[in-house]
Coordinates of C-alpha atoms in Angstrom, one line a residue:
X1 CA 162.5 -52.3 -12.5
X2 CA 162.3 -52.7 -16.1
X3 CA 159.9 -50.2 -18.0
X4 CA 156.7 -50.9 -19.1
X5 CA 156.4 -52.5 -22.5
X6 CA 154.4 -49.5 -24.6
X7 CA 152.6 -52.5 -27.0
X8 CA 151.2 -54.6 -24.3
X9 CA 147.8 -53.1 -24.8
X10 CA 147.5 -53.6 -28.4
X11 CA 146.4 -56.9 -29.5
X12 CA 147.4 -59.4 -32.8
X13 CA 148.6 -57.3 -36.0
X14 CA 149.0 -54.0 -34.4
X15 CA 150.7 -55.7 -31.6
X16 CA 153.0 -57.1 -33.8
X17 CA 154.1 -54.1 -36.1
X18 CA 154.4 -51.7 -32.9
X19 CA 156.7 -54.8 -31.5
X20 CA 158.2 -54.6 -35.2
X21 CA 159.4 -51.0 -34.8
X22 CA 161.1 -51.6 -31.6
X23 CA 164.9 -51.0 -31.5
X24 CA 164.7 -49.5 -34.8
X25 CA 163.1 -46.6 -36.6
X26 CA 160.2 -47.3 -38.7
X27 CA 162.1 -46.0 -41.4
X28 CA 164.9 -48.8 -41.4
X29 CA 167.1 -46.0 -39.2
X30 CA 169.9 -46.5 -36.4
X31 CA 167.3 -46.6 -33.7
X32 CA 166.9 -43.0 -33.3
X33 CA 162.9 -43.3 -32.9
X34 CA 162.2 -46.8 -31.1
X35 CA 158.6 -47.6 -32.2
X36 CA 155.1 -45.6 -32.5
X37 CA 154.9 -44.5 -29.1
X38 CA 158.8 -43.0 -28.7
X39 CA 157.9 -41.5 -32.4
X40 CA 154.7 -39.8 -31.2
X41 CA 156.4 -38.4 -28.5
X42 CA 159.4 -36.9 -30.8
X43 CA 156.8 -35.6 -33.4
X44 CA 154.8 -33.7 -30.5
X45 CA 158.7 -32.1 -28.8
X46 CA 159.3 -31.2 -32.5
X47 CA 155.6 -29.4 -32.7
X48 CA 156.4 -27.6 -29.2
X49 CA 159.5 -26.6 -30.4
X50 CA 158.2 -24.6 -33.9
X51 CA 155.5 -22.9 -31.3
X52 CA 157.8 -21.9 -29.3
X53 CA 160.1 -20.6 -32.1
X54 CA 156.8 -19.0 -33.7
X55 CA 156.0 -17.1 -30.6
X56 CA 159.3 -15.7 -30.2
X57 CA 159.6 -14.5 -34.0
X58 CA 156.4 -12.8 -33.5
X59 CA 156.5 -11.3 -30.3
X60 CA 159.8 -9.8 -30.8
X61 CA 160.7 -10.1 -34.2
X62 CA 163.8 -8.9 -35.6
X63 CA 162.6 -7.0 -38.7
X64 CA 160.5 -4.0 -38.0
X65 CA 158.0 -2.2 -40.8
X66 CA 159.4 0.6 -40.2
X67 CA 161.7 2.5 -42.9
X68 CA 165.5 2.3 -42.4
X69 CA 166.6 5.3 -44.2
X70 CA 164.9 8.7 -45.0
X71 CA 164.8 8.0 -48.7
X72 CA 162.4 5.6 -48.1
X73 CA 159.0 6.2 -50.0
X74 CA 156.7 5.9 -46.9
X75 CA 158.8 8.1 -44.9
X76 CA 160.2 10.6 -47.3
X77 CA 156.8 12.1 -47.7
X78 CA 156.3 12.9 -44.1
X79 CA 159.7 13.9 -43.8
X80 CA 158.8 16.8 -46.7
X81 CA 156.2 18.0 -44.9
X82 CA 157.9 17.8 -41.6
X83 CA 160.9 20.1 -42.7
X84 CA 158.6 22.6 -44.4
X85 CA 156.6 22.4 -41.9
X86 CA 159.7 23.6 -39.2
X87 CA 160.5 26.3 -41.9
X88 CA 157.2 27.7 -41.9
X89 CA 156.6 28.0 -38.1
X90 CA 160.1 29.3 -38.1
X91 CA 159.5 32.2 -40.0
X92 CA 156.2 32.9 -38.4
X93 CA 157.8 32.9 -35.4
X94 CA 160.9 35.7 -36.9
X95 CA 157.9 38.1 -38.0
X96 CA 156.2 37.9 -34.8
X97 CA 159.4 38.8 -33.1
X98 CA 160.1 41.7 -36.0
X99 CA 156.4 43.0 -34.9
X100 CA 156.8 43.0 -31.4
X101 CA 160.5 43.9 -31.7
X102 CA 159.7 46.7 -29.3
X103 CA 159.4 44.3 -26.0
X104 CA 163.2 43.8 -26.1
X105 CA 165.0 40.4 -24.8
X106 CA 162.1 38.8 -24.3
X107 CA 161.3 38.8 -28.1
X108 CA 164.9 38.3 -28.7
X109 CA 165.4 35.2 -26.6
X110 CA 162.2 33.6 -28.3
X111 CA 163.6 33.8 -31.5
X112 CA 167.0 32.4 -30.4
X113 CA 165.0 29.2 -29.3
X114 CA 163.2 29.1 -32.4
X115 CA 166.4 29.0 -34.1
X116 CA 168.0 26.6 -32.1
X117 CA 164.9 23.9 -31.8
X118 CA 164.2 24.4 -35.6
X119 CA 167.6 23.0 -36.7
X120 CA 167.2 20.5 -33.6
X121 CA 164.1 19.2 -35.4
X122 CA 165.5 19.2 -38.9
X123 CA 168.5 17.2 -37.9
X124 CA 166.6 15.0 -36.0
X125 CA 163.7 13.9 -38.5
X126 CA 166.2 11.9 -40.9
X127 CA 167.5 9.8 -37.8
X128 CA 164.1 8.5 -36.5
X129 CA 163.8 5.7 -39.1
X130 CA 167.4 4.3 -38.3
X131 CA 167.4 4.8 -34.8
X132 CA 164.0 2.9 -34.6
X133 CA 165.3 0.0 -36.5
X134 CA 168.8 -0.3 -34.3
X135 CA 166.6 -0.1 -31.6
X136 CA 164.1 -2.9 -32.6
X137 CA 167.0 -5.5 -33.2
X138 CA 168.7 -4.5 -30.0
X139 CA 165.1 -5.8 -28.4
X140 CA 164.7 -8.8 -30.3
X141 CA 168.4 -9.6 -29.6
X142 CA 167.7 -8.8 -26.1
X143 CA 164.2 -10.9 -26.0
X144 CA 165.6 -14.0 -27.8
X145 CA 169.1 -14.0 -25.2
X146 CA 166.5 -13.6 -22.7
X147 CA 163.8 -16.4 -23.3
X148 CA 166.7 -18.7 -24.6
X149 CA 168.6 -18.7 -20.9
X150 CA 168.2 -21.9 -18.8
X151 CA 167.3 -20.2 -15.4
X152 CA 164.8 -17.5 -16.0
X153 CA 162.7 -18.5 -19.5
X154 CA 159.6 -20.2 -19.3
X155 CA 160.0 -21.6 -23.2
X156 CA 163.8 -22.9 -22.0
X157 CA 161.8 -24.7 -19.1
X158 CA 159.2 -25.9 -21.1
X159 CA 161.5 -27.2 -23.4
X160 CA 163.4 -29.3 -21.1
X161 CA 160.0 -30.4 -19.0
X162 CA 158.9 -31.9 -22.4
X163 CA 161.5 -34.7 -21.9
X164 CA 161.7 -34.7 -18.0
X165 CA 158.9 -33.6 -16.5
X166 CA 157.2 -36.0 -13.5
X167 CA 154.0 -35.7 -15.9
X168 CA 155.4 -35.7 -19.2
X169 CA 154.3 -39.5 -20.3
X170 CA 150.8 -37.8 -19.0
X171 CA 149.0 -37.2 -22.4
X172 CA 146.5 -34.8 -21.2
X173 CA 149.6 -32.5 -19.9
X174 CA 151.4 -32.8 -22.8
X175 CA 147.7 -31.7 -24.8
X176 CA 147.2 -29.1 -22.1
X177 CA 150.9 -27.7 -22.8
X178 CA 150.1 -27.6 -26.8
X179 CA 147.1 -26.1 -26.4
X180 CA 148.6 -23.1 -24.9
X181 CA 151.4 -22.9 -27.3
X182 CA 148.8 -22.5 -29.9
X183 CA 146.6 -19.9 -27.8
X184 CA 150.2 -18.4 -27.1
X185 CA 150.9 -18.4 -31.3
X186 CA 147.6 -16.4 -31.4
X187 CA 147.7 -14.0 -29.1
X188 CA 152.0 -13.5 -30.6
X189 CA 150.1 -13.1 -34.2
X190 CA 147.9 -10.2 -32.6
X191 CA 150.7 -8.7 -30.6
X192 CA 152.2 -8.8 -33.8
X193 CA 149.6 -7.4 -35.9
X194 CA 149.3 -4.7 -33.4
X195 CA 153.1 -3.8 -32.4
X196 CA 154.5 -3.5 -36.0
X197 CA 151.6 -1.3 -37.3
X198 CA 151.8 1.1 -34.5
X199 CA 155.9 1.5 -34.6
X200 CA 155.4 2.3 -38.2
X201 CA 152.8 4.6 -37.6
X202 CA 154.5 6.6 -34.9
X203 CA 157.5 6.8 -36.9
X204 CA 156.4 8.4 -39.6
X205 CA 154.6 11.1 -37.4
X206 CA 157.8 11.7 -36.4
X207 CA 158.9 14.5 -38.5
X208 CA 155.2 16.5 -37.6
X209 CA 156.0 16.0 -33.8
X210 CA 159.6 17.4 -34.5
X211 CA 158.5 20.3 -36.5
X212 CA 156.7 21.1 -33.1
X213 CA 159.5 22.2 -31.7
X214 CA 160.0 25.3 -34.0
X215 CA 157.9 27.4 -31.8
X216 CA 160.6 27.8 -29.0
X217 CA 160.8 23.6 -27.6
X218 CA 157.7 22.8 -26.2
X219 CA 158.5 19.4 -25.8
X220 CA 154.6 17.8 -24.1
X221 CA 154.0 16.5 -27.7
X222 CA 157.8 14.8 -28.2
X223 CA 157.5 13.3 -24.7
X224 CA 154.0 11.9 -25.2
X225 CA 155.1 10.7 -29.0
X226 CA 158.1 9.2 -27.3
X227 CA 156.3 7.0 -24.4
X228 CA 154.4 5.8 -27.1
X229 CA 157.0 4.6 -29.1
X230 CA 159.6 3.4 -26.6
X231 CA 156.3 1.5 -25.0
X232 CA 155.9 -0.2 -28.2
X233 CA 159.4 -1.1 -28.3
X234 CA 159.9 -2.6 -25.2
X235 CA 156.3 -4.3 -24.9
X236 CA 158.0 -7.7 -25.4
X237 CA 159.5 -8.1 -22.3
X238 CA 156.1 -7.6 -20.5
X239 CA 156.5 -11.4 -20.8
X240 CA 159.5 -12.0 -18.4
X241 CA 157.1 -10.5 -15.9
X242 CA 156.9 -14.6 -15.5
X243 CA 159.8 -15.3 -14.9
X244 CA 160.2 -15.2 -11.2
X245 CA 157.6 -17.8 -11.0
X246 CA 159.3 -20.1 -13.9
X247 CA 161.5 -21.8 -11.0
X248 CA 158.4 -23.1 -8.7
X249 CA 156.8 -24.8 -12.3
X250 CA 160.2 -26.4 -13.4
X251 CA 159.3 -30.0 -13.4
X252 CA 155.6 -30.0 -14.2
X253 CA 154.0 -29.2 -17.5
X254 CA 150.4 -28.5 -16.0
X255 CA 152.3 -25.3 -13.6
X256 CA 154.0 -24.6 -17.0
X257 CA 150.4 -24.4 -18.6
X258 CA 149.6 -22.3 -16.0
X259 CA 152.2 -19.8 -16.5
X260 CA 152.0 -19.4 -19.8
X261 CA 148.4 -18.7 -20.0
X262 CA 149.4 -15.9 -17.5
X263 CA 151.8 -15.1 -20.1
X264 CA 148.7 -14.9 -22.8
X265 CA 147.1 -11.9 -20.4
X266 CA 150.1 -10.0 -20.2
X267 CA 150.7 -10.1 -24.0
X268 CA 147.0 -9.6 -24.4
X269 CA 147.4 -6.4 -22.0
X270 CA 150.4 -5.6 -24.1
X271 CA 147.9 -5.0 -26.7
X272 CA 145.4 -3.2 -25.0
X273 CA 148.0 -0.7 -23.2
X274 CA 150.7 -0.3 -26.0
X275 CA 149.2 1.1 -28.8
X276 CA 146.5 3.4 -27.2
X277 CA 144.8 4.4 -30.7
X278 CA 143.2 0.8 -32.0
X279 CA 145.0 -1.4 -29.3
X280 CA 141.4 -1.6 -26.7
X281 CA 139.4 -2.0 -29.9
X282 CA 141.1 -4.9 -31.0
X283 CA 141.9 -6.7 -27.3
X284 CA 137.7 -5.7 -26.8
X285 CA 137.1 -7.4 -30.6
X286 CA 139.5 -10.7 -29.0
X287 CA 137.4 -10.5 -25.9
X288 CA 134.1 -10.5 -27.6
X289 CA 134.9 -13.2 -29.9
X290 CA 136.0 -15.6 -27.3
X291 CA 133.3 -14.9 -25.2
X292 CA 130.8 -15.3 -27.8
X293 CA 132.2 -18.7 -28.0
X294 CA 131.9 -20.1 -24.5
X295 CA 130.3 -19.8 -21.1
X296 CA 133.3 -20.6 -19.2
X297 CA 133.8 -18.6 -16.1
X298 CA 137.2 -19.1 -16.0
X299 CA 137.8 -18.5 -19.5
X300 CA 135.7 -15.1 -19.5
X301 CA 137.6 -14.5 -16.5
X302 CA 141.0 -14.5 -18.3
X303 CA 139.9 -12.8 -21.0
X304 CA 138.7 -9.9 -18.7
X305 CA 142.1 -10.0 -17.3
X306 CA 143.9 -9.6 -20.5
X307 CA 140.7 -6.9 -22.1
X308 CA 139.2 -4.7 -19.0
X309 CA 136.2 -2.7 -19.1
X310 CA 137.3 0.4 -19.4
X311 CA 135.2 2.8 -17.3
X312 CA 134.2 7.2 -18.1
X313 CA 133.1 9.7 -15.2
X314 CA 131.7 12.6 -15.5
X315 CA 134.0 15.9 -14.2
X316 CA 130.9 17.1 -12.2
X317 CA 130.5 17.1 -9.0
X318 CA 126.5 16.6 -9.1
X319 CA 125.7 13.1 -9.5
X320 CA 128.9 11.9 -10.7
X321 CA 128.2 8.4 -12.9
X322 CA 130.1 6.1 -14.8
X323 CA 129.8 3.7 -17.4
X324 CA 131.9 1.3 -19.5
X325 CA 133.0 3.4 -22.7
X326 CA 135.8 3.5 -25.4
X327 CA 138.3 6.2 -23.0
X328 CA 138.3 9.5 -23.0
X329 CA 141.6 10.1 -22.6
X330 CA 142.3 9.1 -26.0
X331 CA 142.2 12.7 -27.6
X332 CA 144.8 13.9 -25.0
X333 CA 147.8 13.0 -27.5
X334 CA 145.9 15.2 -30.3
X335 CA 145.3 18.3 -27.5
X336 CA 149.0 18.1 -26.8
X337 CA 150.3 18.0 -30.6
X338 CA 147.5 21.3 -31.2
X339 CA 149.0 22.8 -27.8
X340 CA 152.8 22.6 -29.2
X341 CA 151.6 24.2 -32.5
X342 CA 149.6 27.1 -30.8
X343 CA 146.4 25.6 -31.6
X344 CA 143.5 25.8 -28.9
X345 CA 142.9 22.2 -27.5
X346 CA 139.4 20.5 -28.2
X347 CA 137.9 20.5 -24.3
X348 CA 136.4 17.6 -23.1
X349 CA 132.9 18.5 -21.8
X350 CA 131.5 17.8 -17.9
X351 CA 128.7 15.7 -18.4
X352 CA 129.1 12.6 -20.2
X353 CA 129.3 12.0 -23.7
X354 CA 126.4 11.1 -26.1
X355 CA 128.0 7.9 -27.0
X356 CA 128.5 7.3 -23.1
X357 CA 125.2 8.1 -22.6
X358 CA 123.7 5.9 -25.6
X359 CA 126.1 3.1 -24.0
X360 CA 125.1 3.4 -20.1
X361 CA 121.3 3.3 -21.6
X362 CA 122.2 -0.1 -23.6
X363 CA 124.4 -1.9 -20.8
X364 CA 121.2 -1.0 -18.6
X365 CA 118.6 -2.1 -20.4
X366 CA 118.7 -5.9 -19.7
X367 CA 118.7 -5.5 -16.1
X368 CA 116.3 -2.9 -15.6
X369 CA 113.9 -5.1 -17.6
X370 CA 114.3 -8.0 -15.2
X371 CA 113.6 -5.5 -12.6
X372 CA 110.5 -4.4 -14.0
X373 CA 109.7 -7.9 -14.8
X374 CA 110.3 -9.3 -11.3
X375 CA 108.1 -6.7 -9.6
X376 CA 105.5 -7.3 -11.7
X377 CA 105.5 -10.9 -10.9
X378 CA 105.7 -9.8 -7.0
X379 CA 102.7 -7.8 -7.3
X380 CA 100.8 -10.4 -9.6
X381 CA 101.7 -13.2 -6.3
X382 CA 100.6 -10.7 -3.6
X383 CA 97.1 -9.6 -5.1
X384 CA 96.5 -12.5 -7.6
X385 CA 92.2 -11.3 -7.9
X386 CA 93.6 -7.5 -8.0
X387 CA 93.2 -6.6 -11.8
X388 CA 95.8 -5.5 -14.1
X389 CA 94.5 -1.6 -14.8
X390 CA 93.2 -1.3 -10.9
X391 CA 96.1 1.4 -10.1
X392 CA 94.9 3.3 -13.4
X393 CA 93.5 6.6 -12.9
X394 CA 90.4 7.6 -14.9
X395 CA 91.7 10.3 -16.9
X396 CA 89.5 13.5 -17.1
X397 CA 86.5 13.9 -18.9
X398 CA 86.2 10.0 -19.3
X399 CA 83.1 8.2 -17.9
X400 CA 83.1 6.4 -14.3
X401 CA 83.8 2.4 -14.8
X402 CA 80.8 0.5 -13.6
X403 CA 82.6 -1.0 -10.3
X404 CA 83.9 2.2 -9.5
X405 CA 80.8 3.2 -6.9
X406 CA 79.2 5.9 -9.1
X407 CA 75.7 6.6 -10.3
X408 CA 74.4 4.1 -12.9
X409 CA 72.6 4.6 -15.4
X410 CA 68.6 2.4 -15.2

């Protein structure tokens, strides 16, 4: 059956110039593009394509922020302060031992760990930088292999469904399948924005977290600077999460739209969950600003997916209540860092917070209006000749209303 003639809807001169460009490229070429339609189709593979390459750059980029040697400016600073700051504790910890010289091996075993531990850390601060970088082009190596494979990657698939999908002369599939690449580019530009900030923060904390372990190797604060770090890292392949499902879309672009708006809410959750610090605030400042531009359910749904409420209870047993606030759990890195230097860790207190409290008040506030509002109306429709100030008390020393039954006056 021969195919459908892509002019026959066009009439007179347009028919005749898209007939024109037919068997040849409207450039005069070897036939490479056959006409508007077969052009259209190449330009729009061609924009996929740079999404898709876009994405992947971002996501997992192969450069990282971070400083690839320790006589780097950024990182030489903190380095300083790191070392001296190993020293110091050292010695601190040799005089307490010289004081209390008369408890015997105990005293002499600590300050055979401080020894050890302190030239552990000093060793170790120069190699953070390097080891970070190696690490962060093993990833994007890793990523690109990954998403660039013909069974498991959802961009391979798409890439291929662009040409020989069931629906891909469908032009609202092919607009649906854009569309997401470019909500896919934005939410790769904020994982972006996000990732490579917090790898260069962590890393040049590095040498303060390491000078923690002059006091004898308490190693909480290295192991919760560490899951940080490695979860920042390896964030990018949240996305192959996908990939057992790519297999069932293969074939249709509409199930590949579907997939990679799931892909959207991981990468969005990438950003809430990986950097713990300013990652909620800036998912919740995504959130807000879609939902400020639509009344979608489905959209809002999605974007609660990616950006949950996150929720605070009180530690007391009496009335236990909770309301959506920023985590609490965020100062627990900062109590473990003051616990490795011998510093007494800030306590959370029992009841809730003030800006918990300030926020359950607020997030309350609308409904328990309407409340108020709807009973009032109830009571207005039940009694409608009761007036409004007929449950009022008189209040003392005021004079009896002249319906109330009293004495009048003549």
């Amino acid at each position: 059956m021969p195919d459908k003639d892509p002019c026959a809807l066009l009439k007179d001169a347009a028919r005749q110039y898209c007939n024109s460009g037919q068997g040849k490229g409207a450039g005069g070429g070897d036939g490479a593009d056959s006409g508007l339609t077969d052009g259209a189709s190449s330009h729009v593979q061609d924009l996929a394509q740079w999404l898709i390459t876009k994405v992947t750059n971002l996501v997992a980029p192969g450069r990282t922020w971070a400083p690839q040697s320790a006589d780097n400016p950024v990182y030489q600073s903190f380095m300083w302060l790191g070392q001296h700051l190993a020293i110091a504790i050292f010695v601190c910890v040799i005089v307490v031992c010289a004081l209390t010289a008369w408890q015997g091996a105990p005293r002499l075993q600590q300050m055979g760990n401080s020894t050890g531990w302190t030239l552990v850390a000093v060793t170790g601060m120069a190699s953070v930088p390097g080891a970070v970088v190696l690490l962060n082009n093993a990833v994007a190596q890793a990523f690109t292999a990954a998403f660039d494979s013909d069974e498991v990657a959802l961009f391979s698939v798409i890439r291929a469904d662009l040409k020989s999908a069931s629906d891909s002369g469908n032009p609202l599939a092919i607009l649906c399948i854009v569309s997401a690449l470019c909500v896919a580019l934005a939410f790769a530009g904020l994982v972006f924005m996000t990732r490579q900030p917090g790898i260069l923060v962590f890393v040049c904390m590095a040498p303060l977290i390491l000078a923690s372990l002059a006091r004898g190797g308490d190693m909480s604060a290295v192991q919760a600077w560490a899951q940080r770090l490695l979860g920042l890292m390896f964030a990018p392949f949240a996305l192959l999460l996908v990939a057992p499902f790519v297999s069932m879309a293969r074939g249709s672009l509409v199930l590949d739209t579907v997939l990679l708006v799931a892909a959207d809410v991981l990468m969005l959750r990438m950003v809430f969950h990986g950097v713990p610090y300013f990652g909620p605030k800036v998912a919740g400042l995504a959130r807000s600003m879609v939902e400020s531009r639509t009344d979608n359910r489905v959209v809002r749904g999605i974007m609660k997916a990616g950006s949950p409420d996150v929720w605070e209870q009180e530690s007391i047993p009496r009335q236990p209540r909770m309301v959506p606030t920023p985590k609490r759990a965020m100062g627990q890195d900062s109590n473990a860092l003051a616990a490795a230097y011998g510093l007494k860790a800030r306590t959370q207190p029992g009841r809730m917070t003030t800006a918990s409290a300030i926020a359950q008040v607020e997030h309350d506030a609308e409904r328990r209006t309407l409340i108020m509002d709807a009973r009032r109306a109830a009571r207005t429709a039940h009694n409608p000749r009761r007036p409004a100030n007929a449950n009022s008390r008189p209040t003392p020393g005021s004079p009896p209303s002249a319906g109330a039954g009293g004495p009048t006056t003549p």
